[in-house]
XYZ file of C-alpha atoms in Angstrom:
543
model
C 5.904 19.372 -24.573
C 3.114 17.856 -22.318
C 2.215 15.179 -23.411
C -1.147 13.537 -23.708
C -2.500 11.165 -21.635
C -6.016 10.563 -23.113
C -5.503 6.558 -22.665
C -4.379 7.228 -18.956
C -7.295 8.883 -18.458
C -9.549 5.924 -19.667
C -7.779 4.174 -17.262
C -8.885 6.069 -14.202
C -12.504 6.200 -15.808
C -13.074 2.477 -15.621
C -10.846 1.334 -11.953
C -13.744 4.301 -10.524
C -15.879 1.201 -10.482
C -13.689 -1.087 -8.038
C -12.303 -0.461 -5.468
C 13.772 12.959 10.425
C 16.515 14.971 11.699
C 16.386 19.083 11.036
C 18.654 19.607 8.025
C 20.522 21.885 7.647
C 20.615 25.449 5.851
C 21.142 25.168 2.182
C 24.100 26.823 0.682
C 23.849 29.668 -1.473
C 23.365 28.523 -5.727
C 26.219 30.467 -7.574
C 24.997 32.416 -10.497
C 25.054 29.039 -13.380
C 23.256 26.271 -11.123
C 20.700 29.423 -11.091
C 20.791 29.582 -14.680
C 21.057 26.110 -15.304
C 17.778 25.863 -13.328
C 15.872 28.393 -15.242
C 16.872 26.786 -18.536
C 15.445 23.080 -17.831
C 12.848 25.135 -15.607
C 13.646 22.870 -12.692
C 12.256 24.686 -9.325
C 14.813 24.739 -6.166
C 13.017 22.970 -2.822
C 12.097 25.816 -0.276
C 10.066 25.505 3.310
C 6.743 27.426 3.532
C 3.506 27.503 0.678
C 0.000 25.883 0.648
C -0.715 22.323 -0.015
C -3.976 22.968 -1.502
C -6.800 19.395 -1.070
C -10.307 18.670 -0.892
C -12.176 16.045 0.916
C -16.077 15.210 -0.111
C -17.373 14.902 3.487
C -16.368 14.589 7.282
C -17.786 12.612 8.552
C -16.019 11.616 12.097
C -12.975 14.242 13.689
C -12.037 10.329 15.404
C -9.825 8.677 12.819
C -10.743 5.366 14.641
C -14.470 5.847 12.995
C -15.439 5.553 9.826
C -14.528 8.802 7.546
C -13.383 9.207 3.081
C -10.201 7.716 1.620
C -9.380 10.376 1.636
C -9.748 12.116 4.896
C -7.934 9.081 6.747
C -4.574 9.578 4.646
C -4.591 13.530 5.824
C -5.756 12.707 9.543
C -2.610 10.899 9.084
C -0.723 14.180 9.153
C -2.380 14.498 12.408
C -2.499 11.548 14.558
C 0.599 9.009 14.379
C 0.445 5.455 14.655
C 2.970 3.241 17.526
C 3.944 1.957 14.125
C 3.583 2.876 9.911
C 3.812 0.711 7.179
C 7.501 1.430 3.991
C 6.992 1.120 0.922
C 6.989 -2.843 0.636
C 4.856 -3.071 3.082
C 6.920 -3.998 6.272
C 6.231 -2.393 9.863
C 8.701 0.503 10.541
C 8.301 2.797 14.143
C 6.700 6.033 14.738
C 5.947 6.334 17.775
C 7.760 3.699 18.689
C 11.153 3.582 18.843
C 11.956 0.204 19.124
C 10.592 -3.543 19.850
C 11.243 -6.796 21.196
C 9.419 -9.621 21.683
C 9.150 -13.079 23.486
C 11.059 -16.614 22.282
C 7.168 -17.425 21.206
C 6.170 -14.610 19.151
C 3.071 -13.921 22.083
C 3.874 -10.803 24.407
C 6.304 -7.744 22.574
C 7.838 -4.960 24.641
C 8.102 -1.290 23.432
C 10.013 1.434 23.745
C 8.689 4.625 22.799
C 10.254 7.961 21.281
C 11.060 9.929 24.745
C 10.492 13.447 22.683
C 6.932 12.940 21.632
C 4.805 15.904 22.931
C 0.879 16.511 21.642
C -0.077 19.655 19.904
C -0.808 21.327 23.185
C 2.191 20.586 24.631
C 1.689 17.690 26.705
C 4.056 14.520 26.211
C 2.744 11.423 25.366
C 3.027 8.942 27.822
C 2.739 5.388 27.463
C -1.102 5.347 29.246
C -2.331 7.253 26.117
C -1.453 3.783 24.217
C -3.439 2.015 26.976
C -6.480 4.218 26.688
C -7.070 4.064 22.883
C -6.689 0.298 23.084
C -9.894 0.455 25.090
C -11.953 2.735 23.325
C -10.996 0.742 20.117
C -12.624 -2.745 21.917
C -15.788 -0.653 23.074
C -16.452 1.251 20.324
C -19.382 0.864 18.689
C -18.778 -2.123 16.173
C -20.264 -0.143 12.832
C -19.096 3.437 13.604
C -15.052 2.032 13.972
C -12.666 2.603 11.260
C -12.627 -0.418 8.219
C -8.678 -0.652 8.587
C -6.515 -3.102 9.952
C -7.001 -2.529 13.572
C -10.802 -2.715 13.558
C -10.084 -6.649 13.051
C -6.767 -6.908 14.283
C -6.878 -4.932 18.473
C -9.510 -8.237 19.083
C -5.541 -10.378 18.978
C -4.711 -8.087 22.157
C -5.214 -10.245 25.794
C -3.778 -6.796 27.687
C -1.862 -4.311 27.284
C 0.174 -2.023 30.524
C 2.727 -0.295 31.251
C 6.525 -1.238 31.797
C 8.238 2.030 33.238
C 7.412 5.027 32.006
C 8.188 5.192 28.371
C 7.566 1.342 27.514
C 4.281 -1.034 27.092
C 3.553 -4.634 27.043
C 1.554 -6.166 25.212
C 0.236 -10.090 25.539
C -1.590 -11.360 22.642
C -4.277 -14.065 22.838
C -2.375 -16.500 20.859
C 1.820 -16.043 19.041
C 0.849 -13.544 15.955
C 2.913 -12.930 13.550
C 0.925 -9.800 12.397
C 0.889 -8.324 16.259
C 2.738 -5.369 14.821
C 0.939 -4.273 11.604
C -2.087 -4.859 14.618
C -0.746 -2.097 16.068
C -1.064 0.877 13.149
C -4.428 2.655 14.677
C -4.037 5.913 15.023
C -3.484 7.188 18.913
C -5.940 9.250 20.825
C -4.789 11.584 23.870
C -6.019 10.235 26.985
C -5.771 13.768 28.769
C -8.773 15.070 26.456
C -10.991 12.265 26.484
C -10.828 10.108 29.561
C -13.126 13.156 31.563
C -15.010 13.995 28.687
C -16.074 10.586 26.512
C -18.763 11.743 24.808
C -16.595 14.065 22.628
C -15.257 11.576 20.948
C -18.387 10.685 18.677
C -19.093 14.177 18.682
C -18.457 17.048 16.381
C -16.032 18.689 18.993
C -13.632 16.258 18.853
C -10.199 17.604 19.545
C -7.475 17.487 16.642
C -4.743 17.213 18.828
C -1.954 14.410 17.628
C 1.173 13.693 18.057
C 1.667 14.665 13.888
C 3.429 16.830 12.321
C 0.553 18.910 11.170
C -1.401 20.304 13.690
C -4.879 22.201 13.226
C -4.760 25.671 13.017
C -8.652 26.435 12.055
C -11.456 24.823 11.426
C -14.771 26.095 9.910
C -17.695 24.327 7.334
C -15.932 24.397 5.334
C -13.412 23.147 5.274
C -9.843 23.204 7.181
C -6.334 24.140 7.627
C -3.351 22.353 8.965
C -0.053 23.472 10.370
C 3.905 22.637 11.247
C 4.140 21.673 14.806
C 7.336 22.893 15.033
C 8.379 20.595 18.125
C 7.402 16.967 15.982
C 11.383 16.768 15.455
C 10.778 12.976 14.385
C 10.048 15.216 10.631
C 10.951 18.696 9.361
C 8.438 18.952 5.498
C 8.691 22.290 3.887
C 5.459 22.541 3.076
C 4.278 25.201 6.220
C 0.429 24.850 5.498
C -2.076 22.367 5.101
C -5.663 23.530 3.253
C -8.215 20.878 2.344
C -11.749 22.117 1.174
C -14.872 20.044 2.303
C -16.710 19.685 -1.196
C -18.961 16.901 -1.777
C -19.094 16.812 -5.870
C -17.053 14.848 -7.633
C -17.513 17.118 -10.570
C -16.309 20.172 -8.499
C -13.564 18.602 -7.074
C -12.243 17.814 -10.634
C -13.241 21.558 -11.584
C -11.239 23.225 -9.244
C -7.966 21.041 -9.779
C -8.164 21.668 -13.260
C -8.503 25.915 -12.546
C -5.869 25.100 -10.690
C -7.508 26.047 -7.500
C -5.746 22.373 -5.665
C -2.397 20.457 -5.769
C -3.633 17.115 -6.050
C -6.415 15.022 -7.363
C -7.813 11.906 -6.323
C -8.002 10.388 -10.224
C -10.335 8.089 -9.433
C -13.807 9.331 -11.988
C -11.707 11.756 -15.090
C -12.975 13.062 -18.761
C -9.517 12.439 -20.023
C -10.003 15.263 -22.838
C -9.912 17.623 -20.250
C -6.667 17.115 -18.509
C -4.983 16.813 -22.715
C -2.420 19.292 -20.570
C -1.247 17.352 -17.551
C 2.394 16.008 -17.557
C 3.481 11.702 -17.394
C 5.241 13.341 -14.447
C 2.419 15.146 -12.662
C 0.586 11.225 -13.295
C 1.392 9.399 -10.058
C 0.111 5.715 -10.234
C 0.567 3.321 -6.839
C 0.057 -0.373 -5.729
C -2.461 -1.459 -4.008
C -3.746 -4.448 -2.344
C -6.766 -5.076 -4.624
C -6.293 -8.386 -6.248
C -8.540 -9.332 -9.254
C -8.814 -13.307 -9.237
C -10.629 -16.230 -10.923
C -11.599 -19.341 -7.881
C -12.682 -22.756 -9.135
C -15.358 -24.049 -7.566
C -14.469 -27.012 -5.581
C -17.480 -28.319 -5.048
C -18.110 -29.680 -8.158
C -16.669 -32.726 -9.278
C -15.261 -31.642 -13.039
C -12.359 -32.404 -14.178
C -10.676 -29.252 -13.717
C -11.948 -29.013 -9.288
C -9.662 -32.260 -9.698
C -6.890 -31.579 -11.190
C -3.844 -28.940 -10.028
C -2.051 -30.017 -13.321
C -4.801 -28.518 -15.726
C -5.273 -25.538 -13.576
C -1.855 -24.875 -13.625
C -2.357 -25.389 -17.384
C -5.689 -22.795 -17.761
C -3.366 -20.366 -15.364
C 0.052 -20.064 -18.019
C -2.847 -19.833 -21.369
C -3.556 -16.524 -19.121
C -2.429 -13.045 -21.200
C -2.013 -10.765 -17.758
C -0.407 -8.151 -19.770
C -2.625 -8.584 -22.361
C -5.107 -7.744 -19.766
C -3.514 -5.098 -18.153
C -2.772 -3.062 -21.139
C -5.676 -3.260 -23.045
C -8.072 -2.651 -20.086
C -6.330 -0.794 -17.717
C -3.868 0.859 -19.761
C -1.098 0.008 -17.466
C -2.931 0.683 -14.033
C -2.017 -2.633 -12.452
C 0.301 -5.129 -12.164
C 0.786 -8.854 -12.672
C 0.345 -11.170 -9.945
C 1.420 -14.875 -9.926
C 0.121 -15.443 -6.587
C -2.148 -13.183 -3.121
C 1.102 -12.235 -2.566
C 1.881 -8.564 -4.506
C 5.343 -8.660 -6.375
C 6.417 -5.468 -4.349
C 5.140 -7.007 -0.392
C 8.019 -8.284 1.784
C 6.811 -11.304 1.884
C 7.027 -12.298 -1.766
C 8.639 -15.025 -2.670
C 9.921 -15.462 -6.127
C 11.300 -18.930 -7.060
C 8.290 -19.751 -5.993
C 6.409 -17.175 -8.143
C 7.824 -18.448 -11.629
C 5.592 -18.586 -14.186
C 6.026 -22.068 -15.765
C 5.934 -21.603 -20.237
C 2.400 -22.987 -22.104
C 3.739 -26.633 -23.450
C 1.099 -27.513 -25.938
C 2.388 -31.189 -25.945
C 2.642 -32.152 -21.858
C -1.340 -29.977 -21.666
C -2.446 -32.467 -24.353
C -0.883 -35.750 -22.405
C -2.781 -35.173 -19.263
C -6.171 -34.243 -21.969
C -5.783 -37.703 -22.952
C -4.160 -39.217 -18.998
C -7.989 -37.954 -17.913
C -9.874 -39.502 -21.035
C -10.299 -36.889 -23.214
C -9.865 -36.427 -26.626
C -9.728 -34.083 -29.512
C -13.376 -33.821 -31.588
C -13.793 -32.193 -35.230
C -14.976 -29.051 -33.687
C -11.175 -28.955 -32.038
C -12.453 -29.374 -28.818
C -12.138 -32.172 -26.054
C -15.211 -34.377 -25.503
C -14.968 -37.523 -23.046
C -16.279 -40.827 -23.996
C -19.732 -39.478 -24.406
C -18.508 -37.162 -26.627
C -19.473 -34.341 -24.001
C -17.387 -31.415 -24.293
C -15.302 -29.319 -21.029
C -17.886 -26.389 -20.207
C -16.908 -23.444 -17.890
C -18.767 -20.665 -17.507
C -17.772 -17.554 -15.993
C -18.970 -15.709 -13.163
C -18.894 -12.505 -12.983
C -21.020 -9.045 -11.480
C -22.772 -6.955 -14.564
C -22.323 -3.539 -13.125
C -18.347 -3.825 -13.186
C -17.361 -3.011 -16.631
C -13.137 -3.427 -16.780
C -13.763 -7.127 -15.354
C -16.989 -7.393 -17.703
C -13.806 -6.925 -20.657
C -11.356 -8.621 -19.312
C -13.772 -11.703 -18.721
C -14.172 -11.135 -22.460
C -10.864 -11.133 -22.859
C -10.573 -13.955 -21.001
C -13.166 -15.826 -23.049
C -10.960 -15.895 -25.631
C -7.807 -16.896 -23.843
C -8.658 -20.469 -22.275
C -11.114 -20.834 -25.225
C -7.569 -21.490 -27.013
C -7.520 -24.779 -25.154
C -10.490 -26.249 -26.917
C -12.809 -26.133 -23.550
C -16.826 -24.522 -24.555
C -15.972 -20.940 -22.746
C -19.604 -18.720 -21.563
C -20.201 -15.497 -19.569
C -23.007 -15.169 -17.293
C -23.205 -11.599 -15.896
C -24.869 -10.908 -12.692
C -25.768 -8.246 -10.058
C -24.719 -8.217 -6.542
C -27.439 -9.797 -5.417
C -27.266 -12.760 -7.653
C -23.995 -13.387 -7.710
C -23.761 -13.154 -3.971
C -26.156 -16.294 -4.907
C -25.144 -18.142 -6.723
C -20.928 -17.876 -4.505
C -24.135 -19.298 -1.227
C -25.412 -22.516 -3.138
C -22.264 -22.867 -5.227
C -23.540 -23.028 -8.577
C -20.177 -21.626 -10.928
C -17.662 -23.296 -12.325
C -15.286 -20.317 -12.363
C -15.500 -16.820 -10.424
C -13.940 -13.636 -11.589
C -13.708 -11.791 -8.310
C -11.855 -8.994 -6.108
C -10.896 -9.421 -2.396
C -9.198 -5.923 -0.750
C -6.572 -8.347 1.175
C -5.716 -5.618 3.479
C -2.392 -5.058 5.569
C -2.100 -8.311 7.349
C -0.628 -11.022 5.604
C -3.363 -14.128 6.579
C -4.848 -15.704 3.885
C -7.299 -17.931 5.554
C -9.662 -16.633 4.958
C -10.048 -17.883 1.971
C -7.751 -20.746 1.361
C -8.086 -23.046 5.411
C -10.908 -25.660 5.310
C -12.183 -23.284 8.749
C -13.383 -21.353 6.388
C -15.030 -22.957 3.386
C -18.660 -22.551 3.115
C -18.190 -18.789 4.595
C -15.438 -16.312 3.349
C -14.031 -19.996 1.890
C -16.633 -19.516 -1.234
C -14.783 -22.064 -3.088
C -14.576 -25.027 -0.956
C -11.252 -25.187 -1.210
C -9.659 -27.492 1.401
C -6.280 -28.848 1.749
C -4.325 -30.008 4.443
C -0.836 -28.733 3.712
C -2.485 -25.263 3.439
C -4.207 -25.513 6.519
C -1.088 -26.093 7.955
C 1.442 -23.615 6.622
C -1.496 -21.245 7.108
C -1.809 -21.531 10.612
C 2.260 -21.965 11.241
C 2.743 -18.265 9.449
C -0.486 -17.393 11.250
C 1.932 -18.694 14.706
C 5.283 -17.638 13.371
C 7.223 -16.056 16.769
C 10.291 -14.050 14.439
C 9.875 -12.814 11.178
C 12.695 -14.712 9.585
C 10.017 -17.340 10.682
C 7.154 -15.513 9.030
C 8.827 -14.961 5.544
C 9.721 -18.654 5.468
C 6.204 -19.878 5.695
C 4.455 -17.444 3.388
C 7.670 -18.804 0.587
C 5.695 -22.359 1.585
C 2.670 -21.023 1.866
C 3.225 -19.430 -2.293
C 5.188 -22.846 -3.573
C 2.297 -24.844 -1.840
C -0.539 -22.473 -3.829
C 1.440 -22.265 -7.279
C 1.635 -26.184 -6.830
C -2.349 -26.828 -6.216
C -3.389 -23.324 -8.031
C -6.606 -22.996 -5.765
C -7.333 -19.592 -7.473
C -5.927 -18.277 -9.773
C -4.282 -14.343 -9.583
C -4.095 -11.737 -12.691
C -3.585 -9.065 -11.241
C -3.524 -6.079 -8.716
C -5.031 -2.730 -9.549
C -2.979 -0.226 -8.995
C -4.677 4.059 -7.614
C -3.613 7.064 -9.204
C -3.286 10.930 -7.965
C -1.922 13.576 -9.893
C -0.260 16.032 -8.658
C -0.592 20.388 -9.885
C 1.770 22.086 -11.666
C 2.840 23.611 -8.320
C 3.812 20.991 -6.566
C 6.935 19.393 -7.086
C 9.728 17.070 -4.954
C 9.629 13.631 -4.703
C 5.855 12.521 -4.686
C 5.715 8.846 -3.703
C 2.183 8.503 -2.695
C 1.026 4.538 -0.431
C -2.189 3.398 -1.172
C -1.412 2.774 2.860
C -0.426 6.486 3.366
C -0.400 8.834 0.490
C 1.674 11.526 2.514
C 4.131 9.288 4.132
C 6.882 11.146 2.583
C 5.514 14.119 2.629
C 8.796 15.777 4.089
C 9.994 15.738 0.549
C 7.536 18.022 -1.163
C 6.956 21.074 -1.442
C 5.117 23.759 -3.387
C 6.370 27.155 -5.699
C 6.603 30.397 -2.855
C 6.215 32.911 -5.527
């Protein structure tokens, strides 16, 4: 019997407000195996078939320009990068076969796979990567894709070909996120150098080096087919047909009527999806962190006491927030590093249990005592008041703020909520007119938290005005770490320092979700960086 997922889709309704080698031929199955598959409903993987998708629009064929999220992921089937991200957000090769850094981490030499060809049969050359870097550097800023290569390419000081199939890249300074910065899609120089008008035109050539190539395109959509010369992946699915449909409700209707095989479920009517099986729901972690930020421009007992900030952190029941607001579609966070990230430190992120006696001792040391109203008051009889600033047009966050008010209020503080629109939020943050701000960061794929915690950014992206020399030094050491081992060590130190200082309270990382149709099978493991990262393990029923 199919399981009802009403609660799951209610969650997704709320989240809308946010942000290989050739395989051997399969052996013939025995009669017993075939019977068992029929009884269990198991579908055997087979080559062929068409994956049916939809995107809201095709703003640009050029993948380095802004496009809808859904199209961005599909274009990764066509255009490859030097490197891409694994499940734990570590860097793995795509066009790049291997790479080696200089001792100081400022220069990297990259060896390319020797058998990569463009979809028109031309071989990929080192000059294609050099050409793409120049295109990204010189493209209009407002047109560049908002992903990590937008802000990262600026760190490249020069790039040149060493010999056939090898390139050398130098950075302006030692840069620990050098490889993460090289995840931009590579463009074909031989088609674009003499025709620069194509870069922003409708006739941009959809010719990449990926496992799928453009077969047909018109105003209603486009079709991709397997690129047979791509010998690093051998997907089962023969074609990918993509419909352009700007109306969300229409895309939802098409999925419900079995005309689409995959649907991004950011806004769903749960009553319309009672027949969706649990295994068709594919949730995956994102880098969207929800947090509480303190105001360090205020001279208050909370802003001056890391111990009390730690106590506030301890009394927050993240599990309650995630279950009641997001119905499980979020991951608890104790630091701004995702628990699934390769840089995450379990030791420095272990949470201590709340100890009431310890808390009372801290409050008394600060000169506070309990009033008859069970509030902590100072010698003048003034209580500790904390105002949580939250965006009014973000219902999930407002509801979570109500729960936080109750949880933190149990300490004996007076907690109030103030909901403002976006303009009001911006003004109050700029003016430092807040106690606690309940916000969200998209931390992207370059692990660098300087924007939030480094003193150089105080009063700007570090709107909290948080300053700590030790944290500054760790952030700088992490940025210029010459190798991955040192980078890991510095991030462990950073998480340890953030735990001790508690400059913010990390709450949870949100999840995104896709739903697969009944005809789509296999090991669907979408990632925030690439929904179709393991498409070679997907297959569709061909009969």
